[in-house]
Amino acid sequence: MSQIDIGISEENRSQIAHQLSRLLADSYTLYLQTHNFHWNVTGPQFRELHLMFEEHYNELALAVDEIAERIRTLGFPAPGTYRAFAELSSVKEVDGVPDASEMISILTQAHEAVVRTCRVALKMAQDFDDESSSALIGDRMRIHEKTSWMLRAML
């Protein structure tokens, strides 16, 4: 690849890319968790939760691509293995199949964890005048904040 000259130093782009990699890992882990819960939810709220989880994982599937492409735009490889995601993610995997209420609680906490990751990444992107990454991260943060609010309202 040719030299990148977008007005952000390579060192700063590297630091932003690392924070975006953490966001990508969180998002992909949350995607898998949400998809798992979509498949395995049961109970009186089955239909509502099944459909809601599907909306969430479809949105996350698009998001992970956008985040990975931003990392590539900054000139760095995007992580793409379970091992890398496990090392980078603040969203932890769940063993077994929790009941529907616990699924909602777990997903609420996971979305809030992604918001916290966004806050760190956003501050760095802003400090390095990376408006494109800032806009992407801000949009992601807003989506996860709203989703966690909606999930909390169901508890």
PDB file of C-alpha atoms in Angstrom, residues 3-134:
ATOM      1  CA  GLN A   3       1.902   6.020   2.092  1.00  0.00           C
ATOM      2  CA  ILE A   4      -1.170   7.377   3.889  1.00  0.00           C
ATOM      3  CA  ASP A   5      -1.312  11.161   4.252  1.00  0.00           C
ATOM      4  CA  ILE A   6      -4.689  12.150   5.714  1.00  0.00           C
ATOM      5  CA  GLY A   7      -3.346  14.677   8.218  1.00  0.00           C
ATOM      6  CA  ILE A   8      -3.043  12.232  11.130  1.00  0.00           C
ATOM      7  CA  SER A   9       0.374  10.827  12.005  1.00  0.00           C
ATOM      8  CA  GLU A  10       1.004   7.101  11.698  1.00  0.00           C
ATOM      9  CA  GLU A  11       1.472   6.823  15.480  1.00  0.00           C
ATOM     10  CA  ASN A  12      -1.867   8.529  16.139  1.00  0.00           C
ATOM     11  CA  ARG A  13      -3.610   6.456  13.464  1.00  0.00           C
ATOM     12  CA  SER A  14      -2.187   3.342  15.113  1.00  0.00           C
ATOM     13  CA  GLN A  15      -3.553   4.332  18.513  1.00  0.00           C
ATOM     14  CA  ILE A  16      -6.981   5.107  17.071  1.00  0.00           C
ATOM     15  CA  ALA A  17      -6.955   1.826  15.133  1.00  0.00           C
ATOM     16  CA  HIS A  18      -6.211  -0.047  18.356  1.00  0.00           C
ATOM     17  CA  GLN A  19      -9.192   1.564  20.092  1.00  0.00           C
ATOM     18  CA  LEU A  20     -11.354   0.799  17.068  1.00  0.00           C
ATOM     19  CA  SER A  21     -10.128  -2.804  17.232  1.00  0.00           C
ATOM     20  CA  ARG A  22     -11.415  -2.973  20.806  1.00  0.00           C
ATOM     21  CA  LEU A  23     -14.759  -1.581  19.588  1.00  0.00           C
ATOM     22  CA  LEU A  24     -14.799  -4.134  16.769  1.00  0.00           C
ATOM     23  CA  ALA A  25     -14.109  -6.964  19.226  1.00  0.00           C
ATOM     24  CA  ASP A  26     -16.847  -5.753  21.572  1.00  0.00           C
ATOM     25  CA  SER A  27     -19.291  -5.410  18.698  1.00  0.00           C
ATOM     26  CA  TYR A  28     -18.540  -8.827  17.228  1.00  0.00           C
ATOM     27  CA  THR A  29     -18.759 -10.531  20.614  1.00  0.00           C
ATOM     28  CA  LEU A  30     -22.074  -8.781  21.263  1.00  0.00           C
ATOM     29  CA  TYR A  31     -23.253  -9.820  17.787  1.00  0.00           C
ATOM     30  CA  LEU A  32     -22.531 -13.490  18.583  1.00  0.00           C
ATOM     31  CA  GLN A  33     -24.157 -13.234  21.995  1.00  0.00           C
ATOM     32  CA  THR A  34     -27.269 -11.591  20.574  1.00  0.00           C
ATOM     33  CA  HIS A  35     -27.529 -14.134  17.764  1.00  0.00           C
ATOM     34  CA  ASN A  36     -27.166 -16.972  20.285  1.00  0.00           C
ATOM     35  CA  PHE A  37     -29.959 -15.515  22.416  1.00  0.00           C
ATOM     36  CA  HIS A  38     -32.135 -15.052  19.311  1.00  0.00           C
ATOM     37  CA  TRP A  39     -31.824 -18.762  18.592  1.00  0.00           C
ATOM     38  CA  ASN A  40     -32.331 -19.923  22.168  1.00  0.00           C
ATOM     39  CA  VAL A  41     -34.811 -17.567  23.828  1.00  0.00           C
ATOM     40  CA  THR A  42     -37.956 -19.169  25.252  1.00  0.00           C
ATOM     41  CA  GLY A  43     -40.882 -18.092  27.405  1.00  0.00           C
ATOM     42  CA  PRO A  44     -43.881 -15.783  27.294  1.00  0.00           C
ATOM     43  CA  GLN A  45     -41.920 -13.015  25.530  1.00  0.00           C
ATOM     44  CA  PHE A  46     -40.481 -15.398  22.941  1.00  0.00           C
ATOM     45  CA  ARG A  47     -41.797 -13.719  19.805  1.00  0.00           C
ATOM     46  CA  GLU A  48     -41.030 -10.179  20.925  1.00  0.00           C
ATOM     47  CA  LEU A  49     -37.497 -11.040  22.081  1.00  0.00           C
ATOM     48  CA  HIS A  50     -36.770 -13.325  19.134  1.00  0.00           C
ATOM     49  CA  LEU A  51     -37.619 -10.525  16.690  1.00  0.00           C
ATOM     50  CA  MET A  52     -35.890  -7.803  18.728  1.00  0.00           C
ATOM     51  CA  PHE A  53     -32.684  -9.837  19.024  1.00  0.00           C
ATOM     52  CA  GLU A  54     -32.775 -10.386  15.258  1.00  0.00           C
ATOM     53  CA  GLU A  55     -33.008  -6.624  14.676  1.00  0.00           C
ATOM     54  CA  HIS A  56     -30.072  -6.101  17.025  1.00  0.00           C
ATOM     55  CA  TYR A  57     -27.768  -8.712  15.505  1.00  0.00           C
ATOM     56  CA  ASN A  58     -28.553  -7.530  11.969  1.00  0.00           C
ATOM     57  CA  GLU A  59     -27.608  -3.985  12.976  1.00  0.00           C
ATOM     58  CA  LEU A  60     -24.413  -5.258  14.618  1.00  0.00           C
ATOM     59  CA  ALA A  61     -23.491  -7.278  11.506  1.00  0.00           C
ATOM     60  CA  LEU A  62     -23.423  -4.051   9.499  1.00  0.00           C
ATOM     61  CA  ALA A  63     -21.587  -2.210  12.256  1.00  0.00           C
ATOM     62  CA  VAL A  64     -18.675  -4.637  12.482  1.00  0.00           C
ATOM     63  CA  ASP A  65     -18.021  -4.206   8.762  1.00  0.00           C
ATOM     64  CA  GLU A  66     -18.043  -0.426   9.063  1.00  0.00           C
ATOM     65  CA  ILE A  67     -15.685  -0.455  12.043  1.00  0.00           C
ATOM     66  CA  ALA A  68     -13.288  -2.907  10.360  1.00  0.00           C
ATOM     67  CA  GLU A  69     -13.241  -0.801   7.194  1.00  0.00           C
ATOM     68  CA  ARG A  70     -12.380   2.306   9.225  1.00  0.00           C
ATOM     69  CA  ILE A  71      -9.439   0.456  10.774  1.00  0.00           C
ATOM     70  CA  ARG A  72      -8.283  -0.474   7.262  1.00  0.00           C
ATOM     71  CA  THR A  73      -8.761   3.111   6.096  1.00  0.00           C
ATOM     72  CA  LEU A  74      -6.378   4.192   8.848  1.00  0.00           C
ATOM     73  CA  GLY A  75      -3.834   1.748   7.399  1.00  0.00           C
ATOM     74  CA  PHE A  76      -3.920  -1.126   9.868  1.00  0.00           C
ATOM     75  CA  PRO A  77      -5.192  -4.704   9.780  1.00  0.00           C
ATOM     76  CA  ALA A  78      -8.552  -5.329  11.417  1.00  0.00           C
ATOM     77  CA  PRO A  79      -8.657  -8.205  13.906  1.00  0.00           C
ATOM     78  CA  GLY A  80     -10.780 -11.056  12.652  1.00  0.00           C
ATOM     79  CA  THR A  81     -10.307 -14.146  14.797  1.00  0.00           C
ATOM     80  CA  TYR A  82     -12.096 -15.412  17.873  1.00  0.00           C
ATOM     81  CA  ARG A  83      -8.793 -15.356  19.741  1.00  0.00           C
ATOM     82  CA  ALA A  84      -8.141 -11.712  18.857  1.00  0.00           C
ATOM     83  CA  PHE A  85     -11.691 -10.723  19.739  1.00  0.00           C
ATOM     84  CA  ALA A  86     -11.481 -12.550  23.088  1.00  0.00           C
ATOM     85  CA  GLU A  87      -8.259 -10.715  23.942  1.00  0.00           C
ATOM     86  CA  LEU A  88      -9.595  -7.294  22.949  1.00  0.00           C
ATOM     87  CA  SER A  89     -13.236  -7.445  24.019  1.00  0.00           C
ATOM     88  CA  SER A  90     -14.697  -6.135  27.263  1.00  0.00           C
ATOM     89  CA  VAL A  91     -17.882  -8.121  26.493  1.00  0.00           C
ATOM     90  CA  LYS A  92     -17.509 -11.556  28.021  1.00  0.00           C
ATOM     91  CA  GLU A  93     -19.046 -14.719  26.633  1.00  0.00           C
ATOM     92  CA  VAL A  94     -21.849 -16.457  28.493  1.00  0.00           C
ATOM     93  CA  ASP A  95     -21.878 -20.176  29.222  1.00  0.00           C
ATOM     94  CA  GLY A  96     -25.098 -22.089  28.795  1.00  0.00           C
ATOM     95  CA  VAL A  97     -28.505 -20.703  27.939  1.00  0.00           C
ATOM     96  CA  PRO A  98     -29.859 -18.217  30.475  1.00  0.00           C
ATOM     97  CA  ASP A  99     -33.581 -17.573  30.826  1.00  0.00           C
ATOM     98  CA  ALA A 100     -35.150 -14.697  28.870  1.00  0.00           C
ATOM     99  CA  SER A 101     -34.953 -12.206  31.729  1.00  0.00           C
ATOM    100  CA  GLU A 102     -31.274 -12.963  32.279  1.00  0.00           C
ATOM    101  CA  MET A 103     -30.638 -12.623  28.528  1.00  0.00           C
ATOM    102  CA  ILE A 104     -32.066  -9.099  28.671  1.00  0.00           C
ATOM    103  CA  SER A 105     -29.896  -8.258  31.663  1.00  0.00           C
ATOM    104  CA  ILE A 106     -26.755  -9.708  30.056  1.00  0.00           C
ATOM    105  CA  LEU A 107     -27.368  -7.821  26.818  1.00  0.00           C
ATOM    106  CA  THR A 108     -28.036  -4.586  28.710  1.00  0.00           C
ATOM    107  CA  GLN A 109     -24.694  -4.906  30.481  1.00  0.00           C
ATOM    108  CA  ALA A 110     -22.952  -5.802  27.227  1.00  0.00           C
ATOM    109  CA  HIS A 111     -24.333  -2.759  25.397  1.00  0.00           C
ATOM    110  CA  GLU A 112     -23.229  -0.571  28.294  1.00  0.00           C
ATOM    111  CA  ALA A 113     -19.743  -2.113  28.099  1.00  0.00           C
ATOM    112  CA  VAL A 114     -19.621  -1.186  24.411  1.00  0.00           C
ATOM    113  CA  VAL A 115     -20.617   2.389  25.315  1.00  0.00           C
ATOM    114  CA  ARG A 116     -17.691   2.562  27.750  1.00  0.00           C
ATOM    115  CA  THR A 117     -15.340   1.307  25.024  1.00  0.00           C
ATOM    116  CA  CYS A 118     -16.776   3.956  22.689  1.00  0.00           C
ATOM    117  CA  ARG A 119     -16.077   6.711  25.206  1.00  0.00           C
ATOM    118  CA  VAL A 120     -12.374   5.839  25.387  1.00  0.00           C
ATOM    119  CA  ALA A 121     -12.095   5.531  21.609  1.00  0.00           C
ATOM    120  CA  LEU A 122     -14.042   8.745  21.014  1.00  0.00           C
ATOM    121  CA  LYS A 123     -11.798  10.769  23.328  1.00  0.00           C
ATOM    122  CA  MET A 124      -8.715   9.526  21.516  1.00  0.00           C
ATOM    123  CA  ALA A 125     -10.171  10.174  18.058  1.00  0.00           C
ATOM    124  CA  GLN A 126     -11.164  13.691  19.128  1.00  0.00           C
ATOM    125  CA  ASP A 127      -7.730  14.362  20.653  1.00  0.00           C
ATOM    126  CA  PHE A 128      -6.107  13.402  17.333  1.00  0.00           C
ATOM    127  CA  ASP A 129      -8.583  15.410  15.194  1.00  0.00           C
ATOM    128  CA  ASP A 130      -9.948  12.282  13.502  1.00  0.00           C
ATOM    129  CA  GLU A 131     -13.445  13.493  12.699  1.00  0.00           C
ATOM    130  CA  SER A 132     -14.302  10.439  10.604  1.00  0.00           C
ATOM    131  CA  SER A 133     -13.548   8.007  13.417  1.00  0.00           C
ATOM    132  CA  SER A 134     -15.225  10.343  15.917  1.00  0.00           C
TER     133      SER A 134
END
